Structure formats: C-alpha cells, structure tokens
Coordinates of C-alpha atoms in Angstrom, one line a residue:
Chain A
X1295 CA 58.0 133.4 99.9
X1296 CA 60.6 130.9 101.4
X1297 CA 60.4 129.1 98.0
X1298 CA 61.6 132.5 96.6
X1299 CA 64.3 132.5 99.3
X1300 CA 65.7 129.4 98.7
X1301 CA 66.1 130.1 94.8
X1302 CA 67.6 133.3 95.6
X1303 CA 69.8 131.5 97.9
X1304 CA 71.0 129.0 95.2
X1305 CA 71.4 131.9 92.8
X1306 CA 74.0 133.6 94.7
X1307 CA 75.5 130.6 96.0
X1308 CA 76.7 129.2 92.5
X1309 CA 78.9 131.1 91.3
X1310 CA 81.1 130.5 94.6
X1311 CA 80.4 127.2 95.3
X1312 CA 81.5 126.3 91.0
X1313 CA 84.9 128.0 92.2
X1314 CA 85.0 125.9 95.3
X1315 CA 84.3 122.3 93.5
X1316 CA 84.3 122.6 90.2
X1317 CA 86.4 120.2 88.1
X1318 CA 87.7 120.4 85.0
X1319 CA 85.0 123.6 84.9
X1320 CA 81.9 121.2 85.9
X1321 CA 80.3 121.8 88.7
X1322 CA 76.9 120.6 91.1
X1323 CA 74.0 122.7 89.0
X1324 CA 72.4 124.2 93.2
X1325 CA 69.0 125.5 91.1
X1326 CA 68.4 121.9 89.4
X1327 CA 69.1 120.2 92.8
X1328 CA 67.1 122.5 94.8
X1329 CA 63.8 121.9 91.7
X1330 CA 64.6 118.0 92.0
X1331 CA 64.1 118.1 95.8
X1332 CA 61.1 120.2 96.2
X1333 CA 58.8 117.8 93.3
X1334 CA 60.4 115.3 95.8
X1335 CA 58.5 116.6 98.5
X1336 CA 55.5 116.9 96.9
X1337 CA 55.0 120.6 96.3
X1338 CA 53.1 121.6 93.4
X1339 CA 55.0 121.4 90.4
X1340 CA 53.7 124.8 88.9
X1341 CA 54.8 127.3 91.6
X1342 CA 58.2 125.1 91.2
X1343 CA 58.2 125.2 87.6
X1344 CA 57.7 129.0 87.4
X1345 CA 60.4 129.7 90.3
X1346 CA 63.0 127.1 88.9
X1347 CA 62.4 128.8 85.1
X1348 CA 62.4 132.5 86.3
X1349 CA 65.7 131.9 88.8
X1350 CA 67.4 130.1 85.3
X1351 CA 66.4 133.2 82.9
X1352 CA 67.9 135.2 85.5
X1353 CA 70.8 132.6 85.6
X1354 CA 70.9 133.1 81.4
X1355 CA 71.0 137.4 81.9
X1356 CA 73.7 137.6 84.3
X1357 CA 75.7 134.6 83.7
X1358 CA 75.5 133.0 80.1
X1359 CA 76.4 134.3 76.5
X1360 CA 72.7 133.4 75.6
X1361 CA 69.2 134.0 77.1
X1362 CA 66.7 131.6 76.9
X1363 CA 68.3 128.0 77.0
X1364 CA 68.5 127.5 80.5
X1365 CA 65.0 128.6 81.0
X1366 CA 63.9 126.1 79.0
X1367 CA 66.2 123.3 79.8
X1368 CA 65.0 124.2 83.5
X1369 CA 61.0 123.7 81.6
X1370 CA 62.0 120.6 80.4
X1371 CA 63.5 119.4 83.6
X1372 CA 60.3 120.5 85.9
X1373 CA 58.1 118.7 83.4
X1374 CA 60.2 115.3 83.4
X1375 CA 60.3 115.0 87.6
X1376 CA 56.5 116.3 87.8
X1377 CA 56.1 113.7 84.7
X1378 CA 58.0 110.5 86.7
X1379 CA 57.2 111.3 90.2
X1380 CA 53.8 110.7 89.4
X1381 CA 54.3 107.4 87.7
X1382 CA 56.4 106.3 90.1
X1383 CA 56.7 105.9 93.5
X1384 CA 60.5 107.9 94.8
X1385 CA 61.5 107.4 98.0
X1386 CA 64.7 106.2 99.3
X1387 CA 68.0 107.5 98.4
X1388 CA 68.8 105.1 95.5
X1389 CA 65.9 106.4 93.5
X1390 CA 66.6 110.2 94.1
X1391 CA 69.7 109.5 92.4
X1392 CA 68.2 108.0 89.6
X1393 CA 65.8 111.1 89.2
X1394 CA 68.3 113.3 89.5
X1395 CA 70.9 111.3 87.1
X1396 CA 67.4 111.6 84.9
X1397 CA 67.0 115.0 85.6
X1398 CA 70.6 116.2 84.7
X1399 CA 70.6 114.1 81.2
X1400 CA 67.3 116.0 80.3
X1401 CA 69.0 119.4 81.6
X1402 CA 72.1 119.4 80.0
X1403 CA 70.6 117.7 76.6
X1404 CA 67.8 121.0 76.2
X1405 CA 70.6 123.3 77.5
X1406 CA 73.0 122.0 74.6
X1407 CA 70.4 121.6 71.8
X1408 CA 69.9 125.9 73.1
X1409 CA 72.7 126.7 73.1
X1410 CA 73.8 124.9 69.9
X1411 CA 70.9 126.9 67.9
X1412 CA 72.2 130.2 69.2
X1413 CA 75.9 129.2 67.3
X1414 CA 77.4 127.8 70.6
X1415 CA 80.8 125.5 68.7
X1416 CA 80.5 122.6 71.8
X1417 CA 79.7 119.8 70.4
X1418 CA 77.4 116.8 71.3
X1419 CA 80.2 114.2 72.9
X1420 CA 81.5 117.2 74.6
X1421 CA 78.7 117.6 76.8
X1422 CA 78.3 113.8 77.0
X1423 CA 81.7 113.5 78.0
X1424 CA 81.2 115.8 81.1
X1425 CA 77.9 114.3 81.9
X1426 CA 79.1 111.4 83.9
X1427 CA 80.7 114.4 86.4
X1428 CA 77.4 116.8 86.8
X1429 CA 75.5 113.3 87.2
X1430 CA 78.1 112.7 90.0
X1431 CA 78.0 115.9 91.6
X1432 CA 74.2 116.8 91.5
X1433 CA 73.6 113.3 92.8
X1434 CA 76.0 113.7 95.8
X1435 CA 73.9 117.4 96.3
X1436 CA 70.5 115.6 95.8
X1437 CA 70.8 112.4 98.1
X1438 CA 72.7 114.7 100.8
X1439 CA 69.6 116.9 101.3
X1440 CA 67.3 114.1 100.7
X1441 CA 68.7 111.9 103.5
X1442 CA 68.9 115.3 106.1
X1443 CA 65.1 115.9 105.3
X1444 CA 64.0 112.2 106.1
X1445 CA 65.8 112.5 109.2
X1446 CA 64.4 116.0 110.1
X1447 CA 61.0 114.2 109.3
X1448 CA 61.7 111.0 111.5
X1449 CA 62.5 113.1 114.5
X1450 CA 59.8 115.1 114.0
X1451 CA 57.1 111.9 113.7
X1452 CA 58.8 110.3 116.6
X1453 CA 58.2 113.4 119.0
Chain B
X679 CA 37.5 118.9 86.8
X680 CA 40.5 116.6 85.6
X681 CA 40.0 118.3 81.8
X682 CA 39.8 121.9 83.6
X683 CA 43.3 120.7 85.3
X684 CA 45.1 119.2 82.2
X685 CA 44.1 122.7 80.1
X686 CA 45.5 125.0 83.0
X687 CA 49.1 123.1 82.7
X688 CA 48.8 123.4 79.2
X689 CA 48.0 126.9 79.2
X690 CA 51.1 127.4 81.7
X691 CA 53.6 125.4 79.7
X692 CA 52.6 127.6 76.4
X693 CA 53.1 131.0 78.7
X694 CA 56.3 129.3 80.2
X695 CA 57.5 128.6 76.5
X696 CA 56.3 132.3 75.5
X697 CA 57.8 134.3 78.0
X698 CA 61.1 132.1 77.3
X699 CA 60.9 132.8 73.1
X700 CA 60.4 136.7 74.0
X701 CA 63.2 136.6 76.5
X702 CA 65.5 135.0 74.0
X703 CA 64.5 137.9 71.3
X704 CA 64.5 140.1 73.9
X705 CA 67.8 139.6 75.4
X706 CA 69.7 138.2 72.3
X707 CA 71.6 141.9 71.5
X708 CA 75.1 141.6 72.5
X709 CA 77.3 144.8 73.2
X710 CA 76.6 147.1 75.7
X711 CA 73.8 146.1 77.9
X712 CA 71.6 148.7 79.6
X713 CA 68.1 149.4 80.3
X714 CA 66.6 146.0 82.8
X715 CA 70.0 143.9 81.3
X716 CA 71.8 145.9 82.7
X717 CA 70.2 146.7 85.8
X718 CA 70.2 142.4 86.4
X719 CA 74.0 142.4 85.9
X720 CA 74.7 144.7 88.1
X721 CA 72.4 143.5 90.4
X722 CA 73.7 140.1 90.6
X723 CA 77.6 141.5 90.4
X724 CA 76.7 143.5 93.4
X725 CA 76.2 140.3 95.4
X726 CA 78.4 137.9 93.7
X727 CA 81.6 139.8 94.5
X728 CA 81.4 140.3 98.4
X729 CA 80.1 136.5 97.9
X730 CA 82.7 135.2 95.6
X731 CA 85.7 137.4 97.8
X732 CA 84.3 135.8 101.2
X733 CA 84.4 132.3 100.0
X734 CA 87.6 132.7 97.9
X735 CA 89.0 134.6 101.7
X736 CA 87.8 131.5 103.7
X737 CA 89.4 129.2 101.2
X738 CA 93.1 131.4 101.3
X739 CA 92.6 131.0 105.2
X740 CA 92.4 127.2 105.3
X741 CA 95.3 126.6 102.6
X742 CA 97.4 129.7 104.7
X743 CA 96.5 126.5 107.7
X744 CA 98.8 124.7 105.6
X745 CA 100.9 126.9 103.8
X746 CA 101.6 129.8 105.5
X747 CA 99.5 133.5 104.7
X748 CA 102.4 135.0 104.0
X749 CA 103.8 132.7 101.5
X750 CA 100.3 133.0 99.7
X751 CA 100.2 136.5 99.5
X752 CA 103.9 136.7 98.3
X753 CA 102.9 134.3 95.7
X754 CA 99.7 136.2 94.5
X755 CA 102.1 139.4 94.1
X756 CA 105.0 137.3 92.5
X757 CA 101.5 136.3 90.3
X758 CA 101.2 140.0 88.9
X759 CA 104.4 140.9 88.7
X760 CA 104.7 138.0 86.1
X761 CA 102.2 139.0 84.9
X762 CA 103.2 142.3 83.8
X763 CA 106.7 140.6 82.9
X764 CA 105.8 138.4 80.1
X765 CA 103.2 141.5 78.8
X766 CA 106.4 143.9 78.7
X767 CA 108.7 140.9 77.2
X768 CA 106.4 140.7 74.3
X769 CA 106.5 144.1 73.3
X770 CA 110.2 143.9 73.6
X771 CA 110.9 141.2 71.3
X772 CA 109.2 143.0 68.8
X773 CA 112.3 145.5 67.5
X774 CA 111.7 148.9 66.0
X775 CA 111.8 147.4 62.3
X776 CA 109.2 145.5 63.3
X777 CA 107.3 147.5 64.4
X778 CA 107.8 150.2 61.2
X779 CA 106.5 147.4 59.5
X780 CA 103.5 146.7 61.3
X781 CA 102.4 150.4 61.0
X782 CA 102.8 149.9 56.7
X783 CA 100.8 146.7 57.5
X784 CA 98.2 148.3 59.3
X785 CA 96.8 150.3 55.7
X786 CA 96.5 147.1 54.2
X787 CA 95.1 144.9 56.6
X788 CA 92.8 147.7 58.0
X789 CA 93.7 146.4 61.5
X790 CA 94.2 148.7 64.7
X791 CA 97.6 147.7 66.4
X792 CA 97.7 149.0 69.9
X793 CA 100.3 151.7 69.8
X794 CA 100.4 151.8 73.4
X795 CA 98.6 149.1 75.6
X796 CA 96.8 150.3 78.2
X797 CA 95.2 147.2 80.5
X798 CA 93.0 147.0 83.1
X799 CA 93.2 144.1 85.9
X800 CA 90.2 142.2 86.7
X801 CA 89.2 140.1 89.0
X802 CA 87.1 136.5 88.3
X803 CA 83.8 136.9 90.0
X804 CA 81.9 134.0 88.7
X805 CA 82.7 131.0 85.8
X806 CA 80.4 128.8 83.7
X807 CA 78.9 126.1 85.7
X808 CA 77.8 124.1 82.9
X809 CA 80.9 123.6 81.4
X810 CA 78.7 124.1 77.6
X811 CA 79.1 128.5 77.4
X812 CA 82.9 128.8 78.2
X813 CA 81.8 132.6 79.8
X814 CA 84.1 134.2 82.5
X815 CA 82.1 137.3 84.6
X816 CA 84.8 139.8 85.9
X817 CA 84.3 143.1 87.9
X818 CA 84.7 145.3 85.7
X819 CA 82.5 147.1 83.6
X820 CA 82.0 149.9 81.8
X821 CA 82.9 152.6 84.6
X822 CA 86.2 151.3 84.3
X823 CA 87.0 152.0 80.7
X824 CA 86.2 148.7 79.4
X825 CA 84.3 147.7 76.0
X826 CA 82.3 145.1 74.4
X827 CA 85.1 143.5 71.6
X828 CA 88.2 144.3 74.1
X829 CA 90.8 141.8 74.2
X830 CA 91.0 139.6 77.8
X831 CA 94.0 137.9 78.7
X832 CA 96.1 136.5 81.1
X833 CA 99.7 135.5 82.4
X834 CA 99.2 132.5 80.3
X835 CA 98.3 134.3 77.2
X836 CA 94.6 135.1 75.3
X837 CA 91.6 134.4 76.8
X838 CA 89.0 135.9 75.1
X839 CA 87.2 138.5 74.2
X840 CA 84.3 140.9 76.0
X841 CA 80.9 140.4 74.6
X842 CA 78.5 142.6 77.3
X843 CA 79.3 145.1 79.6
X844 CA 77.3 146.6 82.2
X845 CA 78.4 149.3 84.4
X846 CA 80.0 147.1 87.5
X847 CA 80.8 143.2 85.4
X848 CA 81.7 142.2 82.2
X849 CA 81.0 138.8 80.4
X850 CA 83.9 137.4 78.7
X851 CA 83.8 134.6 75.9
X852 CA 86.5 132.6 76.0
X853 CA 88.9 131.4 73.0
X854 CA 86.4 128.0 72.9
X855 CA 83.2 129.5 73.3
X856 CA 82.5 131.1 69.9
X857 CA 82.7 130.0 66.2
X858 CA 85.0 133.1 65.6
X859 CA 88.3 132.2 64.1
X860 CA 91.5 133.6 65.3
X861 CA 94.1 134.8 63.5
X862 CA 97.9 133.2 64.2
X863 CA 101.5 133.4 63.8
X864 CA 104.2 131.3 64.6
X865 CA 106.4 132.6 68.0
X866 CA 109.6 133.1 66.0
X867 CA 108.3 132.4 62.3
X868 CA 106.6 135.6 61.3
X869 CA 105.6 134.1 57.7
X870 CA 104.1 131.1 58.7
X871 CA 100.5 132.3 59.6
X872 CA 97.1 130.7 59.9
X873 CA 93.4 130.8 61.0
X874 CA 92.1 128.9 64.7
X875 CA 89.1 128.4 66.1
X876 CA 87.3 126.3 68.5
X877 CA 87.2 122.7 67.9
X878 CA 83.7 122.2 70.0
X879 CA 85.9 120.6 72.6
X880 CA 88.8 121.5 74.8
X881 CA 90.8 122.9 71.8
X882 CA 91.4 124.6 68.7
X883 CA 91.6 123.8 65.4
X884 CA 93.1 125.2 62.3
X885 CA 95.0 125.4 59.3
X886 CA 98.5 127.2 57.9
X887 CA 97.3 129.2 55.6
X888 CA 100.6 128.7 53.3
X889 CA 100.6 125.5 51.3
X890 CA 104.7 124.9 52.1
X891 CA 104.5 126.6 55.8
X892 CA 105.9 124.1 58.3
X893 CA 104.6 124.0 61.3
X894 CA 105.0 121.3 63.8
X895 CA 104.1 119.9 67.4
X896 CA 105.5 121.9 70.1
X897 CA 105.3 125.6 67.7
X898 CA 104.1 128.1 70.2
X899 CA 101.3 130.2 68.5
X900 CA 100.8 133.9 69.0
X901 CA 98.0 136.3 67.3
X902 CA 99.0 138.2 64.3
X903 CA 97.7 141.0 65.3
X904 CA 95.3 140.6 62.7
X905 CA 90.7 141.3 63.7
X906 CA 90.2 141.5 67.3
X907 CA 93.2 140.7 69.3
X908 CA 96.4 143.1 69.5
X909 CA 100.0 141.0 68.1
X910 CA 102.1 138.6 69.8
X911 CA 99.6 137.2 72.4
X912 CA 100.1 133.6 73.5
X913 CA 97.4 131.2 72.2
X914 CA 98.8 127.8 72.8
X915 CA 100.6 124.8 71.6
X916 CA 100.6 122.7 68.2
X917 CA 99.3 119.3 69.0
X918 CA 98.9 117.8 66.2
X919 CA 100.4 119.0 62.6
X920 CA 98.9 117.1 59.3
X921 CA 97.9 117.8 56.0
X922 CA 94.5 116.7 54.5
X923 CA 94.9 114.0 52.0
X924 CA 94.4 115.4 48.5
X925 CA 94.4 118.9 49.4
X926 CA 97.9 120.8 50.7
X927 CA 96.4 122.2 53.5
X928 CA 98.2 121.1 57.0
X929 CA 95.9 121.4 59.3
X930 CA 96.7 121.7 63.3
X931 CA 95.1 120.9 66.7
X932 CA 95.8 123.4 69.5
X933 CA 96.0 123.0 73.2
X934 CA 95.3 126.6 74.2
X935 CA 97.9 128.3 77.0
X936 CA 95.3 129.4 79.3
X937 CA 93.3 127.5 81.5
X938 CA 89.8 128.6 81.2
X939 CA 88.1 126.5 84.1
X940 CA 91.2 128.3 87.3
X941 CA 91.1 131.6 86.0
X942 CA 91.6 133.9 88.7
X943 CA 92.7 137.1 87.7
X944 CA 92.9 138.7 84.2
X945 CA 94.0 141.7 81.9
X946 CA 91.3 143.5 79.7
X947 CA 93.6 145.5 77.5
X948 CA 91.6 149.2 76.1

C-alpha cells in the first residue's frame, strides 16, 4: 500500500516538478528515482517491478504520444538494478550514482528504441546529447534521498 | 526451490512484456479518446491542474518577492493582449485580393481556410519530461470545443497540432515531435513555397520546392495554409540555405519561433 502511495505521489508530482527544473525540456525522471531507491533498499524487485511498470503505462496514457515504451523501458530498467544489485555490493553515495547514471542510460536507450518504432523523428544523438542532463539530475534526486535514508537509519540504530 | 524461483520471474517478465504489447495495441488509436483512455486522462488532468496551478502560484509568489505581484500580473495580461495582437496583424496583412484568391485556391488545393478563426486559450498543465515525445498536455478538451487535428499555437507562432482529446485535457504534438511535413511560405514572398518537417533534433528541415526560389538566412517562414494548419502562422527562421550538389534543390534548416520546452499558455484555433 505505501508502495502504491509513493508511485502515486511521483505520478502527480512530475508534471510540476518538470515545470519547476526542467532545462532545455529535461527534467529529474521522480518514477525511475523512486524504482532505483527502493531495489536500493532491498525490497523485492517484483512488487517493484510491477508498480514501477504500471505507474509508467499510466505515465504513457496520460502523458506521451505513445503507449507502451515507457512501460518497457521502466521493465528494462527494474531488471538491470535487480540484475547489478545483486552482483554487486551498493552502498555509499558514489555507487548509487553510478546505478542510477546506469539506470537512466538503460531507461532513456529502451524509451528511444520505443518510441523510434512507433515513428517518433528524434534521433539517436538527440537523446544522447540530453543524457549527460537526466544523468545529472536523477543522480542529484537519487543520492539526495539515499543520503536522508542512511541518516534516518543511523539515528535509528543509535537509539 | 532456486529452479521454482528463476521460472516464477520468468513467467512474470513474459506477463510484464504481455500486458505491455496489448497495452501498446490497445492504446495505439489516436483521435478522440474515450472509454478507460479517456477516463485516465481525465483522471490524471483532474489532479495535475490544481497541482500544476499551486506550484506554478508558489513559484509567481517567490519571483513577485523580487519583482513585484503587480508587475507580474501586468505582464501576464500585456502577454495576451500580444497575443491576440500579432493573431489580428496576420489577418490584416492579408488584403481582400488576397484573400479572393485564396478562396479560388481553396478548389484546387482541397484545403479548408479558416473564414473566420475562432480560438480557444489554454492553459499548459503538464510538458514531456523526457525530452524524446515533444507532447504539451493543456486543459482543454473536448467540452470546450476542441478536436483531434486542431491547429495549437502561440504568441510566437505554430506549435502544433492536437492528437487526443479527452473531455477535460488535450495532448498536443509539437512541430518536432512527428514525421509530418509542413507546408511553408515565405513572410512577404508568396511564390517561394516549400515543405518542413522535423529534423529529429531541435529543428526543421526542408526544401523550396521551386528549383530558382531564393530563400536565405534570416527569411521568416509562415504556413501556406496548405493540410493541417490555417495561412500565415509563424514557424521560424532560415538557418541555413544550400542546395544539394547535383540536384537544384536548396534545402534549409529551421530554427522554429516557438519554444516548446517554456510554453505557458497557448491558442487552439476551431
């Protein structure tokens, strides 16, 4: 249920928080950060997975000239952090970043390759050329709410 | 007990991937969305405009810190009013001949020149996020007269064109977000005509379609009036002018008037 909450929470907040910070028409991606951070704190990756593709097919409906790519970019995204969080050991703010710099490549790439079947015209160094941007912004989003968890978690443990 | 786990996640990613292909099918149609499409739009519109107006209202209040509340909201109105200026001032440039023209024009080319325009104002409740669909969500829908195909624009000029409606949003595609081409004229030059579209970038791209037209950096393009978009809306600004070696096609890059990424408020003209 509060999983639900949250995702509903970043659905809503989007489209404001895109007016608020977005530049040059990029801006931090809250349903990606908010799926990075949860396989971050170990919850299972399926009830993630089927939250984080259901909230991006919703995303796709309401939002998007095509249904379908962001669902499965979000797939493709769930699989890769379940994938490297269990090969590797991420803790510490430096590595969330790398996930979610990892997480964003794999996002954006699926969501292009969609959205370039359905007839979208952008073209490949288009996206790369914004990519340095979400990287930037999700990472700032990811670290943020990585670093107020682990201190949440220290007080806790020291009480 | 580890084979039994592996199986279940590849059972889930199959029904993931499923539900995903039959959503795509499902939800592909463009036009007029009703039935659970439409019910989700309006759903989401009904909480991303009291959202999008109370965030947009506590951003005015910290710039009116700053800059005054009054000056803002004179500046919004001065805004419109411009708005409707430079719509009026391109109907006016067009003279009577003209226009007696236009109306023999319009049994040849088949196209459906607005008599009279009648627009509606909309507001910008909610732009692409990743920067790769170049949509623009407004508040208005269907109850409010508008269509799927209705021209969008701006103060700046064209920005697109509607693609669904529901009852209470609309989705605009912008001028870079499909592989339709746009028909053009030169501001000035009535003979000199061509054929834009997007370049998969920022801009558009194009060519004159008359081998000896001359058209150079800095020409202001406007629509012809010819397909989906009424006459003498801005679209933007030669960049580059150069013909194709071999061929005597010029071809052109565009930088296009509007500003798809700030767009506040627009015009969907009926």
């Amino acid at each position: 249920m509060s999983m639900a909450c949250l995702y509903a929470a970043a659905f809503f907040l989007q489209p404001p928080l895109t007016a608020l910070t977005a530049y040059r028409g990029i801006g931090p991606d809250l349903v990606l950060c908010l799926t990075v951070m949860l396989v971050v704190m170990g919850k299972e990756p399926g009830p993630v997975a089927a939250a984080s593709i259901a909230t991006a097919l919703v995303q796709d409906i309401c939002y998007s000239l095509y249904a379908g790519p962001g669902g499965a970019a979000m797939l493709a995204a769930v699989a890769c952090a379940a994938l490297a969080f269990r090969l590797c050991a991420w803790e510490g703010p430096w590595l969330i970043l790398a996930l979610t710099a990892l997480e964003t490549m794999v996002y954006h790439m699926v969501l292009w390759a969609g959205c370039w079947v359905f007839g979208a015209p952008w073209s490949f160094f288009h996206m790369v050329q914004g990519m340095p941007i979400w990287i930037l912004y999700n990472g700032i989003l990811c670290a943020g709410t990585y670093m107020m968890l682990t201190r949440e978690r220290k007080e806790t443990h020291t009480k | 007990m580890r084979e039994n786990h592996g199986k279940k996640k590849i059972i889930i990613i199959c029904a993931a991937a499923a539900v995903l292909i039959a959503a795509a099918v499902f939800f592909k149609a463009a036009g007029s969305s009703y039935g659970i499409k439409g019910t989700m739009q309006n759903a989401a519109a009904m909480v991303t405009e009291p959202v999008s107006q109370a965030i947009q209202g506590i951003k005015d209040g910290f710039r009116g810190i700053f800059r005054f509340k009054q000056v803002v909201a004179e500046n919004e109105s001065l805004k419109q009013e411009i708005q409707q200026l430079r719509l009026e001032q391109s109907e006016l440039e067009m003279t009577r001949n003209e226009k007696e023209e236009l109306k023999e024009l319009q049994s040849v080319f088949h196209c459906e020149a607005l008599a009279e325009r009648r627009a509606v104002a909309a507001d910008v409740t909610a732009l692409d996020y990743t920067g790769q669909q170049g949509v623009i969500i407004i508040d208005k829908g269907s109850q409010d007269g508008v269509e799927a195909g209705s021209c969008v624009v701006s103060g700046d000029g064209v920005v697109g064109r509607i693609t669904q409606v529901s009852e209470r949003s609309a989705k605009v595609a912008s001028l870079l977000a499909e592989k339709s081409k746009v028909s053009f004229q030169v501001k000035g030059k009535k003979k000199k005509t061509g054929v834009v579209e997007s370049d998969g970038k920022d801009g558009l791209t194009g060519y004159v379609l008359e081998a000896k037209g001359t058209v150079k950096q800095g020409d202001e393009l406007v629509t012809s009036g010819i397909g989906t978009y009424p006459e003498a809306l801005k679209i933007g600004e030669v960049e580059k002018a150069e013909k194709k070696n071999g061929t005597q096609m010029l071809t052109i890059q565009v930088t296009p008037a509007v500003s798809f990424s700030s767009l506040k408020k627009v015009a969907v003209i009926l």
